Short mmCIF file of C-alpha atoms in Angstrom, two decimals:
data_model
loop_
_atom_site.label_atom_id
_atom_site.label_comp_id
_atom_site.label_asym_id
_atom_site.label_seq_id
_atom_site.Cartn_x
_atom_site.Cartn_y
_atom_site.Cartn_z
CA MET A 1 -0.05 0.10 -0.42
CA GLY A 2 1.58 3.48 -1.02
CA ILE A 3 1.46 5.93 1.90
CA GLN A 4 1.64 8.26 0.29
CA ASN A 5 -1.65 8.19 -2.14
CA SER A 6 -3.37 7.88 1.09
CA LYS A 7 -5.84 11.21 1.06
CA PHE A 8 -4.52 10.67 5.28
CA ARG A 9 -1.81 12.68 3.96
CA TRP A 10 -3.58 15.47 3.87
CA VAL A 11 -5.18 16.10 7.07
CA ILE A 12 -1.19 14.87 8.44
CA PHE A 13 -0.01 18.25 6.51
CA ALA A 14 -2.96 21.02 7.93
CA SER A 15 -2.20 19.46 11.32
CA VAL A 16 1.85 19.01 11.44
CA LEU A 17 1.45 22.68 9.56
CA PHE A 18 -0.64 24.16 12.08
CA THR A 19 1.22 23.06 14.94
CA TYR A 20 4.30 25.00 12.67
CA VAL A 21 1.71 28.76 12.97
CA VAL A 22 1.06 27.82 16.78
CA MET A 23 5.24 27.43 17.72
CA SER A 24 6.58 29.43 15.11
CA ALA A 25 4.21 32.84 16.79
CA GLN A 26 4.99 32.07 20.51
CA ARG A 27 9.22 32.23 19.62
CA THR A 28 8.48 36.19 18.52
CA ALA A 29 5.86 37.44 21.21
CA PRO A 30 7.77 37.62 24.11
CA GLY A 31 9.34 41.02 21.87
CA LEU A 32 6.09 41.53 21.84
CA ILE A 33 5.78 43.32 25.81
CA THR A 34 9.52 43.36 26.68
CA ASP A 35 9.22 46.47 28.31
CA GLN A 36 6.14 44.53 30.52
CA LEU A 37 8.79 42.07 31.89
CA MET A 38 11.26 45.00 32.60
CA THR A 39 9.07 46.31 34.25
CA ASP A 40 7.48 43.76 36.39
CA PHE A 41 10.61 42.21 36.97
CA GLN A 42 12.62 44.81 38.26
CA VAL A 43 15.16 43.33 35.00
CA THR A 44 17.96 45.46 32.83
CA ALA A 45 17.64 45.38 29.61
CA THR A 46 21.11 42.63 29.05
CA THR A 47 18.48 40.25 31.34
CA ILE A 48 16.07 41.36 28.26
CA GLY A 49 18.52 40.52 26.05
CA LEU A 50 19.67 37.33 26.87
CA LEU A 51 16.32 35.87 28.46
CA THR A 52 15.18 36.18 23.86
CA SER A 53 18.43 35.23 22.52
CA ILE A 54 18.79 31.87 25.22
CA GLN A 55 15.60 29.79 23.11
CA PHE A 56 17.29 30.27 20.03
CA PHE A 57 20.85 29.59 21.08
CA VAL A 58 18.79 25.90 22.31
CA TYR A 59 17.11 26.39 19.33
CA THR A 60 20.42 26.01 17.21
CA GLY A 61 22.54 23.95 19.44
CA LEU A 62 19.92 20.74 19.62
CA GLN A 63 19.28 20.58 15.70
CA MET A 64 21.62 18.24 15.07
CA PRO A 65 21.05 16.36 17.96
CA MET A 66 17.44 17.04 16.67
CA GLY A 67 18.16 14.96 12.88
CA ILE A 68 20.24 11.96 14.76
CA LEU A 69 17.65 11.00 16.67
CA ALA A 70 14.92 11.56 14.71
CA ASP A 71 16.34 9.42 11.82
CA ARG A 72 16.86 6.80 14.75
CA TYR A 73 13.41 6.92 16.34
CA GLY A 74 11.30 7.92 13.83
CA PRO A 75 9.74 11.89 14.09
CA ASN A 76 6.57 11.36 14.60
CA PHE A 77 7.18 11.05 18.84
CA PHE A 78 9.66 14.25 19.13
CA LEU A 79 7.49 16.06 17.55
CA ILE A 80 4.52 15.94 20.08
CA ILE A 81 6.67 15.85 22.70
CA GLY A 82 8.43 19.01 20.92
CA ALA A 83 4.69 19.93 20.44
CA ILE A 84 3.91 19.57 24.36
CA LEU A 85 6.83 20.65 26.16
CA THR A 86 6.82 23.93 24.33
CA GLY A 87 3.25 24.02 25.28
CA VAL A 88 4.15 23.48 28.78
CA GLY A 89 7.12 26.22 28.29
CA THR A 90 4.73 28.59 27.95
CA ILE A 91 2.06 28.14 29.98
CA MET A 92 5.47 28.45 32.39
CA TYR A 93 5.76 31.54 31.28
CA SER A 94 2.56 33.19 31.27
CA LEU A 95 2.43 32.22 35.11
CA GLY A 96 6.07 32.24 36.33
CA THR A 97 7.28 35.32 38.91
CA TYR A 98 10.25 35.49 39.54
CA GLU A 99 13.70 35.64 36.54
CA PHE A 100 15.31 31.88 36.91
CA VAL A 101 11.66 31.20 35.66
CA LEU A 102 11.49 32.56 33.13
CA PHE A 103 14.20 31.76 31.93
CA PHE A 104 13.96 28.06 32.41
CA ALA A 105 10.22 28.18 31.03
CA ARG A 106 12.63 29.96 27.58
CA ILE A 107 14.91 26.81 27.65
CA LEU A 108 12.05 24.65 27.94
CA THR A 109 10.35 26.14 24.55
CA GLY A 110 14.10 26.07 23.11
CA ILE A 111 14.20 22.59 23.70
CA GLY A 112 10.48 22.13 22.28
CA ASP A 113 10.81 25.11 19.19
CA ALA A 114 13.61 23.00 18.34
CA THR A 115 12.31 20.26 17.41
CA ILE A 116 10.14 20.67 14.90
CA TRP A 117 11.42 21.69 11.56
CA VAL A 118 13.68 18.87 11.27
CA ASN A 119 10.39 15.94 12.09
CA LEU A 120 8.07 18.49 9.67
CA VAL A 121 10.35 17.31 7.46
CA LEU A 122 11.29 14.23 7.76
CA ILE A 123 7.08 13.27 8.50
CA LEU A 124 5.97 14.91 4.67
CA SER A 125 9.10 13.86 2.99
CA LYS A 126 7.28 10.31 4.12
CA TRP A 127 3.84 10.88 3.49
CA PHE A 128 4.41 12.92 -0.36
CA ASN A 129 6.37 12.41 -3.39
CA GLU A 130 9.60 13.62 -4.18
CA LYS A 131 8.06 16.23 -6.85
CA GLU A 132 4.63 17.29 -4.40
CA PHE A 133 7.19 17.30 -1.57
CA THR A 134 9.23 20.95 -3.20
CA ARG A 135 6.49 22.16 -3.48
CA LEU A 136 4.92 21.49 0.01
CA ILE A 137 7.65 22.61 1.78
CA GLY A 138 7.80 26.05 0.16
CA VAL A 139 3.77 26.18 1.72
CA ALA A 140 5.14 24.86 5.08
CA GLY A 141 8.05 27.29 5.16
CA MET A 142 5.68 29.81 4.70
CA THR A 143 3.34 29.30 7.84
CA GLY A 144 6.72 29.31 9.90
CA SER A 145 6.64 33.07 8.26
CA LEU A 146 2.57 32.83 9.08
CA GLY A 147 2.94 32.75 13.00
CA PHE A 148 5.82 36.18 12.80
CA LEU A 149 2.59 37.55 12.07
CA MET A 150 0.86 36.00 13.70
CA ALA A 151 3.50 36.81 16.77
CA THR A 152 2.07 41.17 15.58
CA VAL A 153 -0.78 42.95 15.95
CA PRO A 154 -2.96 39.78 16.32
CA PHE A 155 -1.53 38.58 19.72
CA SER A 156 -0.51 42.51 20.93
CA ALA A 157 -4.57 42.24 19.90
CA LEU A 158 -5.38 39.26 22.52
CA ILE A 159 -1.91 40.42 24.89
CA VAL A 160 -4.60 43.92 24.71
CA LEU A 161 -7.73 41.76 25.70
CA LEU A 162 -6.37 39.13 27.97
CA GLY A 163 -3.47 40.39 29.72
CA TRP A 164 0.13 38.73 28.68
CA ARG A 165 -0.88 36.54 30.92
CA GLY A 166 -3.25 35.46 29.92
CA ALA A 167 -2.81 35.37 25.89
CA PHE A 168 0.84 33.10 26.80
CA LEU A 169 -2.16 30.96 28.58
CA SER A 170 -3.54 30.96 25.55
CA GLY A 171 -1.02 29.72 23.44
CA GLY A 172 0.89 27.28 26.31
CA ILE A 173 -3.09 25.75 26.29
CA LEU A 174 -2.68 25.67 22.27
CA LEU A 175 0.23 23.50 21.81
CA CYS A 176 -0.95 21.22 24.09
CA LEU A 177 -3.56 20.66 22.19
CA CYS A 178 -1.93 19.68 19.78
CA GLY A 179 0.73 18.14 21.71
CA ILE A 180 -2.15 15.51 22.09
CA PHE A 181 -4.23 15.81 18.59
CA LEU A 182 -0.59 15.90 16.64
CA TYR A 183 -0.69 11.79 18.77
CA PHE A 184 -4.08 10.74 17.64
CA VAL A 185 -3.07 11.83 13.64
CA LEU A 186 0.44 10.30 13.19
CA VAL A 187 0.41 7.50 16.21
CA LYS A 188 -3.10 6.23 17.37
CA LYS A 189 -4.82 6.08 13.88
CA PRO A 190 -2.78 5.08 10.73
CA ASN A 191 -2.86 1.88 10.29
CA HIS A 192 0.68 2.06 7.64
CA PRO A 193 4.29 1.51 6.95
CA MET A 194 4.86 4.73 8.75
CA ILE A 195 7.20 2.54 11.33
CA GLU A 196 8.42 5.67 14.34
CA LYS A 197 11.61 3.17 14.31
CA ASN A 198 14.29 3.22 11.79
CA GLU A 199 14.56 -0.53 10.58
CA VAL A 200 16.34 0.02 7.44
CA HIS A 201 19.79 2.52 8.48
CA ARG A 202 21.29 0.25 11.41
CA GLU A 203 24.76 2.59 11.06
CA LYS A 204 26.84 3.66 13.28
CA THR A 205 25.56 7.44 14.44
CA SER A 206 29.92 8.17 14.24
CA VAL A 207 29.78 6.56 10.83
CA LEU A 208 27.53 8.40 9.73
CA LEU A 209 28.38 11.80 11.29
CA ARG A 210 31.38 11.42 10.07
CA ARG A 211 30.51 10.68 6.09
CA ILE A 212 27.98 13.73 6.71
CA PHE A 213 31.64 16.44 7.36
CA SER A 214 33.23 15.28 4.71
CA SER A 215 30.03 15.05 2.50
CA ARG A 216 30.43 18.50 -0.51
CA GLN A 217 26.93 18.19 -0.47
CA ALA A 218 25.63 18.35 3.79
CA TRP A 219 28.18 21.64 3.86
CA ALA A 220 26.76 22.87 0.04
CA LEU A 221 23.27 23.37 1.48
CA PHE A 222 24.59 24.21 5.56
CA LEU A 223 26.59 27.79 3.66
CA CYS A 224 23.30 28.27 1.61
CA HIS A 225 21.59 28.70 5.28
CA PHE A 226 23.36 30.49 6.22
CA GLY A 227 24.07 32.84 3.39
CA LEU A 228 19.87 32.77 3.77
CA VAL A 229 18.53 33.01 7.36
CA GLY A 230 21.03 35.16 8.68
CA GLY A 231 20.98 38.20 6.51
CA TYR A 232 16.36 37.52 6.61
CA LEU A 233 15.80 36.41 10.23
CA GLY A 234 19.31 38.97 11.62
CA PHE A 235 19.18 41.49 10.52
CA ILE A 236 15.26 42.46 9.48
CA GLY A 237 14.03 40.74 12.56
CA SER A 238 16.58 42.62 14.93
CA TRP A 239 18.26 45.17 12.89
CA ALA A 240 15.20 47.18 10.98
CA VAL A 241 12.88 48.93 13.16
CA PRO A 242 16.05 50.98 14.98
CA TYR A 243 18.22 51.03 11.21
CA GLY A 244 14.21 52.85 9.99
CA MET A 245 14.20 55.04 13.08
CA ASP A 246 17.92 56.71 13.02
CA VAL A 247 18.73 56.36 9.06
CA TYR A 248 15.15 57.67 8.18
CA GLY A 249 13.63 59.41 10.73
CA LEU A 250 9.81 57.23 10.87
CA THR A 251 8.94 56.84 13.73
CA ARG A 252 8.74 52.91 15.91
CA LEU A 253 5.48 51.82 13.94
CA GLY A 254 6.43 53.32 10.54
CA ALA A 255 10.20 51.63 11.05
CA SER A 256 8.38 48.54 11.72
CA GLN A 257 6.47 48.41 8.64
CA LEU A 258 9.55 47.30 6.83
CA ILE A 259 9.37 43.48 8.84
CA MET A 260 6.40 43.76 7.83
CA TYR A 261 7.27 44.51 3.96
CA SER A 262 9.83 41.90 4.56
CA LEU A 263 7.56 39.16 6.01
CA ILE A 264 4.80 39.81 3.43
CA GLY A 265 7.88 38.78 0.43
CA ALA A 266 8.73 36.20 2.41
CA LEU A 267 5.03 34.81 3.12
CA LEU A 268 4.72 35.35 -1.83
CA GLY A 269 8.55 34.16 -1.36
CA ALA A 270 8.72 30.00 0.39
CA PRO A 271 5.41 29.00 -2.25
CA LEU A 272 5.93 30.47 -5.30
CA ILE A 273 9.64 30.07 -5.74
CA GLY A 274 9.07 25.98 -4.81
CA TRP A 275 5.94 25.51 -7.32
CA ILE A 276 8.75 27.02 -9.27
CA SER A 277 11.03 25.17 -8.78
CA SER A 278 8.75 22.14 -8.51
CA ARG A 279 7.65 22.50 -12.66
CA LEU A 280 10.24 23.10 -13.95
CA GLY A 281 11.95 19.36 -12.10
CA MET A 282 15.41 21.38 -11.07
CA ILE A 283 15.92 22.72 -6.92
CA LYS A 284 19.76 24.16 -7.90
CA GLY A 285 18.50 26.38 -11.28
CA PRO A 286 15.80 28.32 -9.69
CA TYR A 287 18.12 28.86 -6.33
CA LEU A 288 20.82 29.75 -7.03
CA PHE A 289 18.95 32.77 -8.63
CA PHE A 290 17.81 33.98 -6.03
CA HIS A 291 20.59 34.01 -3.82
CA MET A 292 22.03 36.22 -6.34
CA VAL A 293 19.37 38.90 -6.19
CA THR A 294 20.01 38.12 -2.72
CA VAL A 295 23.71 39.24 -2.68
CA LEU A 296 22.94 41.83 -5.26
CA CYS A 297 20.65 43.11 -2.60
CA TRP A 298 22.48 43.42 0.18
CA SER A 299 25.19 44.87 -2.77
CA THR A 300 22.90 48.28 -2.55
CA PHE A 301 22.97 48.99 0.75
CA LEU A 302 26.13 49.30 0.13
CA LEU A 303 25.43 52.70 -3.30
CA PHE A 304 24.30 54.97 -0.65
CA ARG A 305 26.40 56.18 2.41
CA GLU A 306 22.76 58.13 3.79
CA GLY A 307 20.95 54.67 2.62
CA PRO A 308 18.88 53.88 0.07
CA PRO A 309 16.25 56.37 -0.66
CA LEU A 310 12.99 55.41 0.25
CA PHE A 311 11.23 54.87 -2.94
CA LEU A 312 14.04 51.69 -3.11
CA LEU A 313 14.29 50.39 -0.25
CA ILE A 314 10.53 49.70 0.52
CA PRO A 315 11.41 46.93 -2.65
CA LEU A 316 14.78 46.54 -1.10
CA PHE A 317 13.10 44.73 2.56
CA ILE A 318 10.31 42.80 0.08
CA ILE A 319 12.80 41.50 -2.79
CA ILE A 320 15.17 40.02 0.72
CA GLY A 321 11.35 39.14 1.91
CA PHE A 322 10.72 37.03 -1.05
CA ALA A 323 14.68 35.37 -2.14
CA PHE A 324 14.49 33.98 1.58
CA GLY A 325 11.22 31.95 0.88
CA SER A 326 13.43 30.25 -1.03
CA ASN A 327 15.50 28.61 1.73
CA SER A 328 13.07 26.27 1.72
CA LEU A 329 14.83 24.73 -1.31
CA THR A 330 17.67 23.63 1.33
CA PHE A 331 14.65 20.59 2.78
CA ALA A 332 13.97 19.57 -1.14
CA THR A 333 17.41 18.95 -2.05
CA VAL A 334 18.20 16.84 1.00
CA ARG A 335 14.81 14.93 -0.14
CA LYS A 336 16.45 13.99 -3.63
CA THR A 337 20.61 13.61 -3.05
CA PHE A 338 20.29 11.42 0.98
CA PRO A 339 18.51 8.18 1.73
CA ILE A 340 15.69 8.73 4.43
CA SER A 341 17.57 6.76 6.97
CA GLU A 342 20.30 10.18 6.54
CA SER A 343 18.10 13.46 5.49
CA GLY A 344 17.33 13.70 9.40
CA MET A 345 20.70 15.02 10.59
CA VAL A 346 21.80 16.49 7.24
CA SER A 347 17.95 18.62 7.58
CA GLY A 348 19.48 19.46 11.43
CA PHE A 349 23.23 19.82 10.20
CA ALA A 350 22.10 22.24 7.61
CA ASN A 351 19.25 24.80 9.80
CA THR A 352 21.22 24.13 12.14
CA GLY A 353 24.00 26.67 9.46
CA GLY A 354 20.81 29.56 8.94
CA PHE A 355 19.97 29.46 12.67
CA LEU A 356 24.01 30.04 13.92
CA SER A 357 24.18 33.11 11.17
CA ALA A 358 21.05 34.60 12.36
CA VAL A 359 22.46 33.71 16.51
CA LEU A 360 26.52 35.36 15.10
CA LEU A 361 25.03 38.57 12.61
CA PRO A 362 23.16 40.38 15.51
CA ALA A 363 25.67 40.45 17.33
CA PHE A 364 28.32 41.11 14.92
CA PHE A 365 25.59 43.93 13.82
CA GLY A 366 25.68 44.99 17.03
CA ILE A 367 30.03 45.55 17.48
CA VAL A 368 30.25 47.58 14.27
CA LEU A 369 27.79 50.09 15.22
CA ASP A 370 29.87 50.39 18.48
CA HIS A 371 32.89 51.14 16.64
CA PHE A 372 32.39 53.32 13.47
CA THR A 373 30.88 56.74 13.12
CA SER A 374 28.25 55.70 10.34
CA GLY A 375 27.55 52.06 12.31
CA TYR A 376 25.03 50.59 9.54
CA TYR A 377 27.28 51.80 6.34
CA PHE A 378 29.93 49.31 7.69
CA GLY A 379 27.06 46.95 8.84
CA PHE A 380 25.77 45.91 5.75
CA ILE A 381 29.31 44.43 5.05
CA ILE A 382 28.28 41.35 7.17
CA PRO A 383 25.21 40.16 5.25
CA LEU A 384 26.01 40.83 2.07
CA ILE A 385 29.96 38.07 2.60
CA PHE A 386 26.61 36.58 4.76
CA SER A 387 25.07 35.57 1.31
CA ILE A 388 28.44 35.67 -0.15
CA ALA A 389 29.00 32.22 1.84
CA GLY A 390 24.98 31.49 0.78
CA LEU A 391 26.16 32.32 -2.87
CA ILE A 392 29.06 29.73 -2.90
CA GLY A 393 27.33 26.95 -0.98
CA VAL A 394 24.16 27.30 -3.36
CA ASN A 395 27.25 26.66 -6.44
CA LEU A 396 29.06 23.61 -5.34
CA ILE A 397 25.67 21.70 -4.46
CA LYS A 398 25.16 18.55 -7.00
CA GLU A 399 21.93 18.49 -7.60
#
């Protein structure tokens, strides 16, 4: 029997992606209540910065271990546990009365969050054929951006309605319910040959790791993801609003619209680029094109000492977001060029590259701002270098 022809796979697709939307929203939602946390807990901006970054450090550090575990024991169990852990962490965050409780809660949500993408990729790769997967992984990428969008105006409205504690409590309960629902969808319902434990491959993990770390293809995908994700998440998510305010004199609301433009680009780019790649029957060509577009966009910032004119700035943010949507092709390449028994590990390795750059870029950008008068101008050299690394990576891919 072919599970890739089963209609039930669409139920799995919808339930896994809904969980991903909710988990993506809780990643960035704490940024909405920074001032309230500082007031309620009497903490400094440095403490809040550490609280914000700790989840991403945990997420990045667990990508490879999660890939190894998913390959060994199957993705279903880890996705279910991850959703529940994230929910419990979010509930603890909403009920916390001491700083250490907030830190523990964000570490817990980081552990849960680390399970989502690698296991989502594995689940979709088992239930959908290669051509469908290339299209649908783009849709999955879009849902991540949709989650970030949910963590802006909609979640702000929920905070106004319920207070920040009530809003986060609601989000945590919803995630726990998602985990329970996934248990019935992924474990109890299907009677398919999609066994949780990988019965096919018994190679030692150390042997697999050596092979992946010596694989040109794996490093190429690491660099591809490093080049795209850092510039988008690292700059757009951290420095875009201060840039708009400091360089263009925009209000906080006006500057935050820059993020919205980029987010709209990403929402459009992810599914459309996946569809284009699927229609063309190739991955490297479209991926190479959008890496080149990203390099050109970041280069454009260096042509204007005082910043690009506003009429050019907005299209730049939209195009950077659109090109970022092509990062889902990293995992389409994994699906196409690695055996299923190794795809979790390679996906985790590639995803580590992306989030490593997202952690490094804001820090490097901040150092440049502290040491140069025209800090923003010189700061754009960093995403340019990162995107060039991505361009090198995509040229190394063998399709």
